[in-house]
Amino acid sequence: MPNSTQPSLSDCGCCEGIAAATPVRVDNRPGLSAFAYRAGVHASFNASMQARISTMPALQALATRDADDFSIALMDSWAAVLDVLTFYQERIANEHYLRTARERLSLLELARLIGYELRAGVAASVALAFTVEDAPGAPPAATVAVGVKVQSVPGQGEQAQTFETVEEIEVRAAWNAMPARRTKTQLLGFGATSVFLKGTATNLRKGDILLLVGSERVSDPGSERWDVRRVIAVAPDFDADRTLVTWDRGLGSFDPPSYPAKAPEVYALRLRAGLFGYNAVDPRTLHPEVVEKLKGSMTADKSEWNFTISGNVIHLDNIYPAVQQDGWLVLSKPEYQELYRVVSAAESSRTNYAMSTKTTKVNLDTTENLSGYAGASYRGTVAFTQSEWLPMAQAPDTSDVTGNTVDIAGDYADLPVGRTIIVTGRPVGGTDPVRTEVMSEVAVIDRVDPLPGAVTRLTLKRGLSGTYVRSSVTVNANVAQATHGETVREVLGSGDGAKAYPRFALRQSPLTYVSSADASGAASTLEVRVNDLLWQEVATLFDRSPDARVYVTHTDDDGRTTVQFGDGISGARLPTGVENVRAVYRKGSGVAGNVAAGKLTTLLTRPLGLKEVTNPVAAAGGDDRESRDDARANAPLTVLTLDRIVSLQDYEDFARAFAGVAKALATWTWDGQNRGVFVTVAGPNGAQLEPTGST
């Protein structure tokens, strides 16, 4: 090539067209996504042929260059042929290199040179929640077998997708929607001002007296661990069949210091009575002769009666049949209250204080502070008795449901450990106080523990990722794992022992691959049986024993899968037979299987006892077959890592080659003691990979 800085005889342009313009010199710098490889194009080929006319003696007489001339037209035609040939030659050359190949088939064949097979599509997986028929007469339990088919309801522009269960489970009507425990045992501690009572017919009103006393006072008459409170509000809850009762001040006291009972019971003191003589006439209003006659029952100045209490006996001001043995009685005066247990109560009569009447004689369990109600305090003392026990209800539990335990209401101790469940509820938070949308997530039972009060605690293998409003939470334990795809059973053909490396093509495509824990991240659903014996799929027939019942599969660029057997040296030959080569596999895969939550609702297979099905959580993990660009990036990874992971780049390369992972980022991290590698991955189109998912 002439140096453009040097003078040339052709600088004037007079010699243009007399020299050949082909082959064109090609220079390709490194790193190009496509390289030039053409020897010329139509114009350069045509110019080169016309330039050589004058160099060939046989064509000396051809002096015209007119395009209408037949000879010139023939050259133009051949220039067009060469243009087409070099165009495809350039394309073919580009298809021989990983970076420049444009056809997926080229990438497929190039990758096979280093033992890399383009990844097939992976089936989505989903947790299906079944509802068991609970109508009267329906069986309480049913079985969901492997292979139960469920189809999605397609949306606009979508196609119906079929899923099949991959595990057999027992389902029960009782497990359809188990509610989370929504109540809890009440703990009436220091400062408590309310209690939930069972039922709505408590017959309590504002101003009534409540006694809260526990076993401490029963066993020790001197115990002060009890409280008497006045009702200030009564709120029945007819839906929950309980009543919220609020009293005037908190339990316990700072001055004097006292504590409430550890496990108090609640009593309504229905009767309010005075002591015998509380309404006696004022002695100062009596005639002097009467005063003189009764002065032995008066104080020294004869201004008041000498009210006394003898021993542990008191007399109430009237007959009260409702006062019974073992009941409670509270003596109250403005500055003090004391609690007593009724040892006995009987009808009696008494004459004193210038009066005579029928009374109720009550023997108390102790004389503690009893004398303090005699004398000047006698008239103002009130006896609260006729104690009626009011059973406490469970209090509403307003705590959130989160973490790795879920308490459900009812006895479900027979729930199997390892069972997949779906927890559904309204998430905590948000600005709308009446939000009604719910969320669901999949969990696995690690332990089942019965708790008092007909409550079952489920401990999960992995804590819930969300936080839910307890009153909205339900748990479905009729959950089976399912994957995208439909089972196909077909006869591949007949074995012929005389043929080496026989091949059989699957009639349906694409072959379903499901997520697995091996290095590839995908496992085939294909099972091949010859004479009803299961043969094993291997990566290659090389170095296999002559009697090894193995086969390999190849998937072409159109997604069709071919099964190939050995030749009797590398893998066993097929035994001769008629239609003795059979296959069972699943068809269907790809991102189309990542259906949204609530779409899988059509039972194509309806086992006895099943009512309906749905997928509360969206299907995930589905990935299309490896694309051209993905193959270009992933194929070299197999020789970059060489089955070992050392650098951060190795971690990223290995993770990105895993089925269902589209992007990966590895960074160093520190746990306080050691340095580790933190790998962040994302699914196709940036989708989040669920911690409990199959990928």
XYZ file of C-alpha atoms in Angstrom:
695
model
C 0.000 0.000 0.000
C 1.567 3.331 -1.014
C 2.452 5.827 1.672
C 0.069 8.733 1.332
C 2.815 11.183 2.345
C 4.981 10.268 -0.704
C 4.379 11.620 -4.200
C 2.797 9.145 -6.592
C 2.306 8.990 -10.344
C -1.384 8.388 -9.705
C -1.849 11.489 -7.615
C -3.629 13.140 -10.485
C -6.180 10.316 -10.701
C -5.542 9.713 -14.350
C -4.615 6.068 -13.794
C -7.700 5.115 -11.802
C -9.570 2.099 -13.162
C -6.575 0.439 -14.812
C -5.507 -1.581 -11.724
C -7.329 -4.490 -10.029
C -9.374 -3.453 -6.940
C -9.566 -6.983 -5.528
C -8.767 -8.766 -3.342
C -9.339 -6.010 -0.786
C -6.833 -5.867 2.026
C -8.574 -6.709 5.306
C -7.364 -5.449 8.696
C -9.405 -6.403 11.812
C -8.451 -5.015 15.191
C -8.906 -7.269 18.261
C -12.156 -7.337 20.200
C -14.584 -6.777 17.336
C -18.074 -8.244 17.587
C -17.918 -8.949 13.836
C -14.913 -8.954 11.512
C -14.477 -8.189 7.809
C -13.611 -11.138 5.599
C -14.804 -10.190 2.107
C -12.373 -10.067 -0.808
C -14.522 -7.405 -2.391
C -17.997 -6.186 -3.147
C -19.966 -5.828 -6.353
C -18.351 -2.536 -7.362
C -14.785 -3.669 -6.662
C -15.249 -7.002 -8.437
C -16.753 -5.267 -11.459
C -13.960 -2.673 -11.519
C -11.258 -5.348 -11.250
C -12.650 -7.359 -14.180
C -12.954 -4.295 -16.370
C -9.418 -3.196 -15.425
C -7.997 -6.524 -16.578
C -9.598 -6.373 -20.027
C -6.671 -4.402 -21.399
C -4.140 -6.895 -20.010
C -5.557 -9.845 -21.919
C -4.539 -10.040 -25.643
C -7.707 -11.894 -26.576
C -9.784 -8.942 -25.396
C -7.756 -6.166 -27.037
C -10.588 -5.508 -29.442
C -13.055 -4.943 -26.561
C -12.662 -1.237 -26.213
C -16.123 -0.340 -24.929
C -17.001 0.008 -21.278
C -20.640 0.696 -21.939
C -22.942 -1.128 -19.510
C -25.278 -1.968 -22.363
C -22.580 -4.096 -23.978
C -23.141 -7.830 -23.512
C -19.571 -8.449 -22.332
C -19.707 -5.659 -19.775
C -23.131 -6.862 -18.630
C -21.730 -10.384 -18.160
C -18.961 -8.992 -15.964
C -21.547 -7.067 -13.963
C -23.510 -10.288 -13.439
C -20.463 -12.156 -12.226
C -19.624 -9.269 -9.916
C -23.077 -9.727 -8.380
C -22.431 -13.464 -7.962
C -19.100 -12.787 -6.292
C -20.704 -10.167 -4.082
C -23.202 -12.752 -2.830
C -20.574 -15.454 -2.396
C -18.211 -13.237 -0.416
C -21.085 -11.975 1.715
C -21.932 -15.505 2.837
C -18.264 -16.425 3.052
C -17.829 -13.591 5.515
C -20.859 -14.721 7.494
C -19.609 -18.323 7.555
C -16.206 -17.157 8.750
C -17.821 -15.132 11.548
C -19.854 -18.170 12.602
C -16.598 -20.005 13.361
C -15.739 -17.775 16.314
C -17.458 -17.522 19.672
C -17.483 -13.730 19.823
C -18.687 -13.107 16.275
C -21.153 -15.963 15.720
C -24.722 -14.778 15.240
C -26.556 -18.085 14.961
C -27.389 -20.043 18.092
C -26.620 -23.267 16.212
C -23.057 -22.040 15.668
C -22.683 -21.318 19.379
C -24.103 -24.754 20.159
C -21.550 -26.535 17.962
C -18.642 -24.360 19.100
C -19.512 -24.966 22.753
C -19.560 -28.706 22.195
C -15.914 -28.510 21.148
C -15.037 -27.772 24.779
C -17.630 -30.132 26.239
C -20.230 -27.476 26.991
C -23.868 -28.094 26.184
C -26.152 -25.115 25.890
C -28.472 -25.092 28.829
C -31.995 -26.271 28.194
C -34.982 -24.383 29.483
C -35.844 -24.951 33.137
C -39.357 -25.575 34.401
C -40.897 -23.233 36.926
C -41.885 -24.640 40.292
C -44.758 -23.643 42.535
C -46.475 -24.604 45.767
C -50.091 -25.601 45.122
C -52.603 -25.149 47.931
C -55.463 -27.641 47.748
C -58.830 -27.224 49.413
C -60.464 -30.441 50.600
C -64.240 -30.809 50.437
C -65.689 -30.166 53.889
C -69.378 -30.669 53.161
C -71.301 -33.021 55.467
C -70.635 -36.621 54.505
C -67.423 -35.825 52.627
C -64.349 -37.869 53.560
C -62.179 -35.974 56.054
C -58.978 -36.818 54.188
C -57.816 -37.431 50.640
C -54.596 -38.162 48.769
C -52.916 -35.968 46.185
C -50.773 -38.299 44.110
C -47.761 -37.498 41.973
C -48.817 -36.220 38.557
C -52.022 -34.367 39.461
C -52.439 -31.813 36.661
C -53.362 -28.198 37.284
C -53.744 -25.619 34.536
C -53.503 -21.850 34.680
C -56.170 -19.395 33.607
C -54.377 -17.318 30.953
C -54.561 -13.557 30.825
C -54.555 -11.312 27.790
C -51.967 -12.533 25.303
C -50.995 -15.523 27.450
C -51.323 -19.269 26.967
C -52.559 -21.772 29.513
C -49.711 -23.508 31.328
C -49.910 -26.993 32.808
C -48.251 -27.978 36.068
C -48.004 -31.404 37.694
C -47.464 -32.326 41.317
C -44.137 -33.964 42.057
C -44.914 -35.332 45.519
C -47.674 -37.387 47.100
C -49.318 -35.913 50.180
C -52.259 -36.605 52.433
C -54.675 -33.691 52.613
C -57.404 -33.038 55.171
C -60.348 -30.700 55.367
C -59.170 -29.551 58.786
C -55.928 -28.315 57.226
C -57.578 -26.093 54.606
C -57.261 -22.785 56.440
C -56.053 -23.122 60.006
C -56.354 -19.746 61.750
C -53.466 -18.342 63.703
C -53.961 -18.167 67.440
C -55.815 -14.911 67.957
C -56.177 -14.968 71.729
C -53.841 -15.436 74.648
C -54.045 -16.193 78.340
C -54.622 -13.056 80.372
C -51.916 -12.000 82.768
C -53.370 -9.604 85.318
C -50.214 -8.081 86.690
C -49.441 -4.983 88.687
C -51.352 -2.003 87.356
C -53.886 -3.971 85.283
C -57.163 -2.087 84.862
C -59.323 -4.472 82.837
C -60.172 -8.097 82.217
C -61.935 -10.116 79.524
C -64.686 -12.352 80.910
C -66.367 -15.249 79.166
C -69.789 -14.639 77.715
C -71.810 -11.487 77.352
C -74.352 -12.104 80.158
C -72.156 -11.147 83.097
C -74.898 -8.986 84.671
C -72.271 -6.435 85.585
C -72.992 -2.733 85.644
C -71.049 0.385 86.334
C -70.496 0.692 90.078
C -70.484 -3.043 90.826
C -67.738 -4.460 93.028
C -65.186 -6.995 91.765
C -62.866 -9.144 93.831
C -59.630 -10.430 92.284
C -58.087 -13.085 94.475
C -55.842 -16.092 93.939
C -54.603 -19.187 95.684
C -52.319 -17.183 97.971
C -55.260 -15.884 100.011
C -56.975 -19.289 100.012
C -54.004 -20.969 101.651
C -52.974 -18.056 103.868
C -55.684 -15.940 105.554
C -53.041 -13.315 106.274
C -52.075 -12.832 102.625
C -52.677 -9.392 101.183
C -52.424 -10.491 97.537
C -55.964 -9.588 96.578
C -57.756 -6.525 95.222
C -61.246 -5.085 95.384
C -62.171 -2.736 92.552
C -65.224 -0.821 91.382
C -66.466 -1.359 87.801
C -66.411 1.753 85.616
C -67.176 0.216 82.191
C -68.676 -2.961 80.737
C -68.235 -3.667 76.997
C -69.693 -6.931 75.643
C -68.262 -8.372 72.410
C -71.010 -10.528 70.941
C -68.922 -11.759 68.003
C -66.171 -13.099 70.253
C -68.606 -14.019 73.076
C -66.670 -12.158 75.731
C -66.982 -8.996 77.814
C -64.339 -6.410 78.563
C -64.697 -5.101 82.120
C -62.730 -2.056 83.256
C -62.278 -0.939 86.866
C -61.335 2.267 88.593
C -57.628 1.801 89.364
C -54.773 -0.571 88.651
C -54.187 -3.748 90.608
C -51.704 -3.623 93.451
C -50.628 -0.609 95.422
C -47.534 1.478 96.032
C -48.709 2.870 99.383
C -49.089 0.649 101.227
C -46.991 -1.633 99.015
C -48.913 -4.694 97.849
C -48.971 -6.953 94.832
C -51.901 -8.598 93.068
C -52.338 -12.358 93.034
C -50.124 -14.256 90.613
C -53.084 -15.961 88.969
C -56.169 -14.136 90.197
C -59.729 -15.267 89.706
C -62.521 -12.759 89.303
C -65.596 -12.639 91.553
C -68.549 -10.309 91.421
C -69.708 -9.317 94.916
C -73.418 -9.122 94.208
C -74.643 -8.226 97.722
C -74.131 -4.987 99.618
C -75.197 -5.188 103.275
C -74.721 -3.395 106.577
C -73.861 -4.844 109.957
C -76.611 -5.493 112.468
C -77.339 -2.237 114.318
C -75.765 0.089 111.793
C -79.162 1.836 111.588
C -79.841 1.848 115.372
C -81.467 4.953 116.785
C -79.207 7.659 118.172
C -79.098 7.148 121.984
C -79.285 10.889 122.516
C -82.816 10.911 121.153
C -84.084 8.336 123.650
C -86.063 9.084 126.816
C -83.790 9.351 129.855
C -85.476 6.374 131.476
C -84.687 4.261 128.400
C -81.136 5.524 128.342
C -80.721 4.612 131.965
C -82.089 1.160 131.273
C -79.814 0.522 128.247
C -76.717 2.366 129.346
C -74.768 -0.889 129.512
C -74.840 -1.015 125.711
C -73.703 2.574 125.327
C -70.461 4.418 125.483
C -69.462 6.118 128.672
C -70.847 9.489 127.587
C -74.025 7.797 126.350
C -73.693 9.554 123.002
C -73.397 6.355 120.927
C -73.938 2.647 121.167
C -70.999 0.508 122.104
C -70.783 -1.444 118.834
C -68.677 -4.583 119.270
C -67.644 -7.614 117.223
C -67.051 -10.810 119.145
C -64.438 -13.242 117.884
C -64.754 -14.038 114.191
C -68.531 -13.653 114.005
C -70.453 -10.821 112.425
C -74.183 -10.307 112.021
C -75.552 -8.806 108.837
C -78.539 -6.496 108.988
C -80.991 -8.909 107.369
C -81.516 -12.456 106.165
C -79.392 -13.146 103.056
C -79.769 -16.758 101.873
C -77.289 -16.163 99.028
C -74.419 -15.842 101.487
C -72.919 -19.317 101.342
C -70.091 -21.267 102.892
C -66.662 -20.808 101.216
C -67.806 -17.585 99.630
C -65.934 -14.322 99.955
C -66.883 -11.308 102.082
C -65.260 -7.889 102.107
C -65.693 -5.473 104.997
C -65.191 -1.958 103.791
C -64.963 1.403 105.462
C -63.804 4.627 103.848
C -60.201 4.224 104.857
C -59.744 0.454 104.762
C -60.935 -2.883 103.353
C -60.389 -6.436 104.527
C -61.144 -9.745 102.827
C -62.586 -12.756 104.655
C -63.625 -16.250 103.685
C -67.084 -17.371 104.836
C -66.724 -20.433 107.032
C -70.448 -20.709 107.648
C -73.575 -18.577 107.299
C -76.928 -19.139 108.975
C -80.167 -17.334 109.727
C -80.251 -15.884 113.243
C -81.943 -13.227 115.365
C -80.455 -10.596 117.617
C -81.618 -7.969 120.080
C -79.387 -5.042 120.973
C -78.964 -1.334 120.450
C -82.665 -0.777 121.223
C -83.651 -2.962 118.271
C -84.487 -6.587 117.485
C -84.406 -8.233 114.037
C -83.589 -11.302 111.990
C -79.947 -11.431 110.863
C -77.476 -13.542 108.962
C -74.816 -14.859 111.273
C -71.498 -15.243 109.445
C -68.448 -17.044 110.778
C -65.259 -15.752 109.139
C -61.964 -17.543 108.588
C -59.874 -14.996 110.466
C -60.148 -12.152 112.965
C -57.502 -10.064 111.187
C -58.374 -6.374 111.562
C -61.944 -7.375 112.434
C -61.959 -5.247 115.572
C -61.205 -2.218 113.452
C -64.766 -2.273 112.176
C -66.289 -2.004 115.676
C -66.858 1.168 117.630
C -66.949 4.409 115.697
C -66.446 2.626 112.326
C -69.372 0.243 112.821
C -72.151 2.332 111.293
C -70.066 3.159 108.174
C -68.919 -0.409 107.519
C -70.320 -2.099 104.414
C -70.187 -5.840 103.790
C -69.763 -6.872 100.131
C -70.531 -10.551 99.716
C -72.503 -13.136 97.713
C -69.409 -13.790 95.596
C -70.048 -15.145 92.096
C -67.133 -16.552 90.132
C -66.751 -15.025 86.665
C -64.552 -17.156 84.397
C -61.943 -15.230 82.463
C -61.862 -15.439 78.682
C -58.836 -15.471 76.457
C -57.640 -11.962 75.686
C -57.252 -10.905 72.047
C -53.662 -11.269 70.880
C -52.712 -8.197 68.863
C -49.072 -9.144 68.358
C -47.779 -9.604 64.822
C -47.051 -12.961 63.221
C -43.412 -13.094 62.194
C -40.213 -15.038 62.817
C -39.852 -18.803 62.732
C -42.878 -19.790 64.837
C -46.581 -19.679 64.073
C -49.155 -20.570 66.728
C -52.398 -21.889 65.273
C -55.685 -22.280 67.087
C -56.634 -25.923 67.492
C -55.054 -29.291 68.068
C -52.979 -30.150 65.009
C -50.310 -32.289 66.639
C -50.600 -34.784 63.762
C -49.224 -32.333 61.201
C -46.212 -34.059 59.618
C -42.775 -32.560 60.145
C -41.272 -31.484 56.830
C -44.671 -30.594 55.358
C -44.750 -27.512 53.164
C -47.294 -24.937 54.293
C -48.499 -21.601 52.983
C -48.942 -18.724 55.418
C -51.383 -16.076 54.227
C -52.197 -12.774 55.876
C -52.417 -9.022 55.624
C -48.967 -7.450 55.925
C -48.282 -5.027 58.730
C -47.748 -1.405 57.734
C -48.976 0.822 54.980
C -50.938 4.033 55.055
C -54.362 2.547 54.476
C -55.871 1.402 57.793
C -58.478 -0.732 56.034
C -56.191 -2.362 53.474
C -57.555 -5.704 52.455
C -54.879 -7.153 50.198
C -53.135 -10.230 51.490
C -49.781 -11.814 50.888
C -48.658 -15.406 51.076
C -45.364 -17.143 51.531
C -44.161 -20.716 51.568
C -42.641 -22.285 54.679
C -41.632 -25.755 55.851
C -42.520 -27.260 59.235
C -39.499 -28.171 61.334
C -41.283 -29.057 64.588
C -44.845 -29.371 65.902
C -45.526 -28.674 69.582
C -48.960 -28.762 71.258
C -49.525 -25.929 73.732
C -52.080 -25.549 76.535
C -55.463 -24.227 75.550
C -55.827 -26.188 72.286
C -53.014 -24.339 70.520
C -50.380 -25.855 68.236
C -47.026 -24.186 67.701
C -45.353 -24.694 64.342
C -41.620 -24.085 64.258
C -40.432 -23.337 60.735
C -37.140 -24.324 59.149
C -36.770 -20.767 57.906
C -38.376 -17.711 59.454
C -41.123 -15.823 57.685
C -39.861 -13.007 55.495
C -42.935 -10.876 56.150
C -44.761 -9.544 59.188
C -48.522 -10.091 59.281
C -51.559 -8.881 61.193
C -52.431 -11.812 63.453
C -56.188 -11.580 63.009
C -55.795 -12.074 59.246
C -53.370 -15.018 59.235
C -54.352 -18.496 58.075
C -52.193 -21.535 57.388
C -52.870 -24.083 54.650
C -51.088 -27.403 55.155
C -52.628 -29.099 52.096
C -49.677 -27.985 49.982
C -47.862 -29.986 47.327
C -44.922 -28.973 45.199
C -45.522 -28.881 41.460
C -43.450 -28.074 38.401
C -44.249 -26.768 34.956
C -44.715 -29.373 32.262
C -46.951 -32.226 31.202
C -46.087 -35.912 31.377
C -45.703 -37.750 28.070
C -45.492 -41.520 27.706
C -44.426 -42.817 24.323
C -42.774 -45.685 22.501
C -39.486 -44.515 21.017
C -39.050 -47.525 18.794
C -37.704 -51.041 18.545
C -34.262 -52.170 19.579
C -31.945 -53.774 17.009
C -28.887 -55.490 18.410
C -27.154 -55.271 15.031
C -27.087 -51.467 15.030
C -24.411 -49.400 16.710
C -25.257 -46.061 18.254
C -28.977 -46.158 17.462
C -30.804 -42.844 17.821
C -34.427 -42.104 18.682
C -36.074 -38.682 18.682
C -38.632 -37.595 21.263
C -41.873 -36.656 19.543
C -42.744 -33.846 21.949
C -40.640 -30.809 22.755
C -39.224 -29.110 24.645
C -38.038 -31.697 27.139
C -38.638 -30.437 30.666
C -35.714 -29.854 32.979
C -36.355 -29.095 36.645
C -34.143 -27.235 39.088
C -31.607 -29.352 40.925
C -28.795 -28.884 43.404
C -25.988 -30.065 41.144
C -23.508 -27.781 39.407
C -25.684 -27.304 36.330
C -28.771 -26.406 38.323
C -31.061 -28.494 36.112
C -32.069 -32.154 35.934
C -33.844 -33.917 33.091
C -37.268 -35.472 33.571
C -36.567 -38.101 30.906
C -36.738 -41.752 31.909
C -35.909 -44.376 29.286
C -36.751 -48.037 29.778
C -35.704 -50.902 27.553
C -37.623 -54.120 28.109
C -39.040 -52.386 31.213
C -35.548 -51.874 32.672
C -34.523 -48.318 33.505
C -31.407 -47.085 31.706
C -29.351 -44.179 33.012
C -28.524 -40.955 31.228
C -24.831 -39.995 31.175
C -22.914 -37.030 29.824
C -20.897 -39.110 27.352
C -20.599 -42.702 26.170
C -16.822 -42.469 26.237
C -15.131 -44.940 28.570
C -18.392 -46.717 29.420
C -18.306 -50.473 29.850
C -19.772 -52.674 27.086
C -22.628 -53.795 29.330
C -23.454 -50.380 30.826
C -27.154 -49.595 30.349
C -26.620 -45.927 29.561
C -27.583 -43.385 26.949
C -26.848 -39.785 26.032
C -29.163 -37.056 24.821
C -28.629 -34.291 22.300
C -30.885 -31.300 21.855
C -30.740 -29.452 18.547
C -31.250 -25.778 17.950
C -34.984 -26.307 17.442
C -35.370 -27.866 20.883
C -35.843 -31.437 19.639
C -34.156 -34.049 21.813
C -32.557 -37.222 20.507
C -31.650 -40.261 22.601
C -28.545 -42.213 21.571
C -27.375 -45.604 22.848
C -23.995 -47.352 22.745
C -22.294 -49.696 20.313
C -21.449 -52.572 22.636
C -17.987 -51.139 23.306
C -18.840 -47.734 24.714
C -22.106 -48.531 26.393
C -24.391 -51.502 25.839
C -26.198 -52.127 22.585
C -29.952 -52.210 22.583
C -31.452 -55.690 22.824
C -33.520 -56.654 19.821
C -37.234 -56.311 20.373
C -40.474 -54.842 19.093
C -41.360 -51.434 20.519
C -39.266 -52.262 23.541
C -37.720 -48.795 23.887
C -40.072 -46.569 25.845
C -39.783 -43.139 27.412
C -41.582 -41.138 30.058
C -40.803 -37.446 30.220
C -42.298 -34.029 30.727
C -42.719 -31.400 28.044
C -42.828 -27.669 28.646
C -40.487 -25.172 30.268
C -39.381 -21.575 30.191
C -40.368 -18.232 31.639
C -43.936 -18.764 30.433
C -44.311 -21.044 33.438
C -43.655 -18.211 35.883
C -47.381 -17.617 36.259
C -48.679 -15.042 38.708
C -50.204 -15.905 42.064
C -53.796 -17.099 41.924
C -53.632 -18.221 38.274
C -53.386 -22.002 38.748
C -57.006 -22.781 39.531
C -58.128 -25.431 37.025
C -57.906 -29.035 38.197
C -57.395 -31.193 35.109
C -57.024 -34.196 37.392
C -59.543 -34.203 40.236
C -58.832 -36.777 42.944
C -61.766 -37.753 45.121
C -62.341 -35.275 47.916
C -60.587 -32.271 46.383
C -62.676 -29.134 46.039
C -60.334 -26.575 44.483
C -56.729 -25.523 44.067
C -54.751 -22.332 43.729
C -51.225 -21.003 43.899
C -51.101 -18.296 46.579
C -47.476 -17.633 45.618
C -46.340 -17.000 42.050
C -44.491 -19.764 40.234
C -40.776 -19.071 39.946
C -37.563 -20.529 38.618
C -38.696 -20.957 35.021
C -36.054 -19.985 32.502
C -35.919 -20.178 28.726
C -33.242 -22.220 27.021
C -29.848 -20.578 26.930
C -29.841 -17.778 24.407
C -27.132 -16.993 21.905
C -25.692 -14.142 23.947
C -25.868 -16.118 27.196
C -24.086 -19.040 25.578
C -21.395 -16.703 24.308
C -20.769 -15.564 27.887
C -21.254 -18.883 29.690
C -19.478 -21.391 27.455
C -15.957 -20.255 28.387
C -16.795 -20.482 32.089
C -16.354 -24.255 32.101
C -12.705 -23.904 31.182
C -12.172 -20.786 33.264
C -13.110 -22.397 36.579
C -11.901 -25.941 35.753
C -14.126 -27.277 38.534
C -12.515 -25.085 41.170
C -13.507 -21.744 42.631
C -10.772 -19.451 43.910
C -11.249 -15.820 42.923
C -14.306 -13.587 43.128
C -14.616 -13.901 39.377
C -14.736 -17.691 39.751
C -17.663 -17.350 42.165
C -19.507 -15.104 39.752
C -18.794 -17.376 36.792
C -19.924 -20.496 38.619
C -23.120 -18.881 39.913
C -23.989 -17.407 36.529
C -23.690 -20.823 34.882
C -26.349 -22.200 37.251
C -29.750 -22.735 35.654
C -32.177 -19.967 36.536
C -29.459 -17.431 37.397
C -29.023 -14.576 34.943
C -26.674 -12.288 36.859
C -24.223 -12.788 39.705
C -22.010 -10.493 41.749
C -19.409 -11.695 44.259
C -17.942 -9.415 46.926
C -15.813 -9.859 50.003
C -17.597 -9.750 53.341
C -16.628 -9.904 57.013
C -18.539 -11.689 59.773
C -16.483 -10.280 62.625
C -14.053 -13.180 62.694
C -13.435 -14.388 59.162
C -13.503 -13.039 55.658
C -15.986 -14.663 53.318
C -17.547 -14.280 49.915
C -21.025 -12.817 49.522
C -22.720 -13.748 46.251
C -25.732 -11.795 44.988
C -27.775 -13.400 42.211
C -30.771 -12.426 40.110
C -33.053 -14.425 37.872
C -34.142 -13.767 34.288
C -35.167 -10.163 33.640
C -33.886 -9.206 37.072
C -36.397 -11.407 38.907
C -35.786 -11.986 42.598
C -34.912 -15.559 43.540
C -36.957 -16.664 46.537
C -34.970 -18.115 49.470
C -37.365 -21.076 49.588
C -37.443 -21.498 45.805
C -35.957 -24.379 43.872
C -33.255 -22.313 42.162
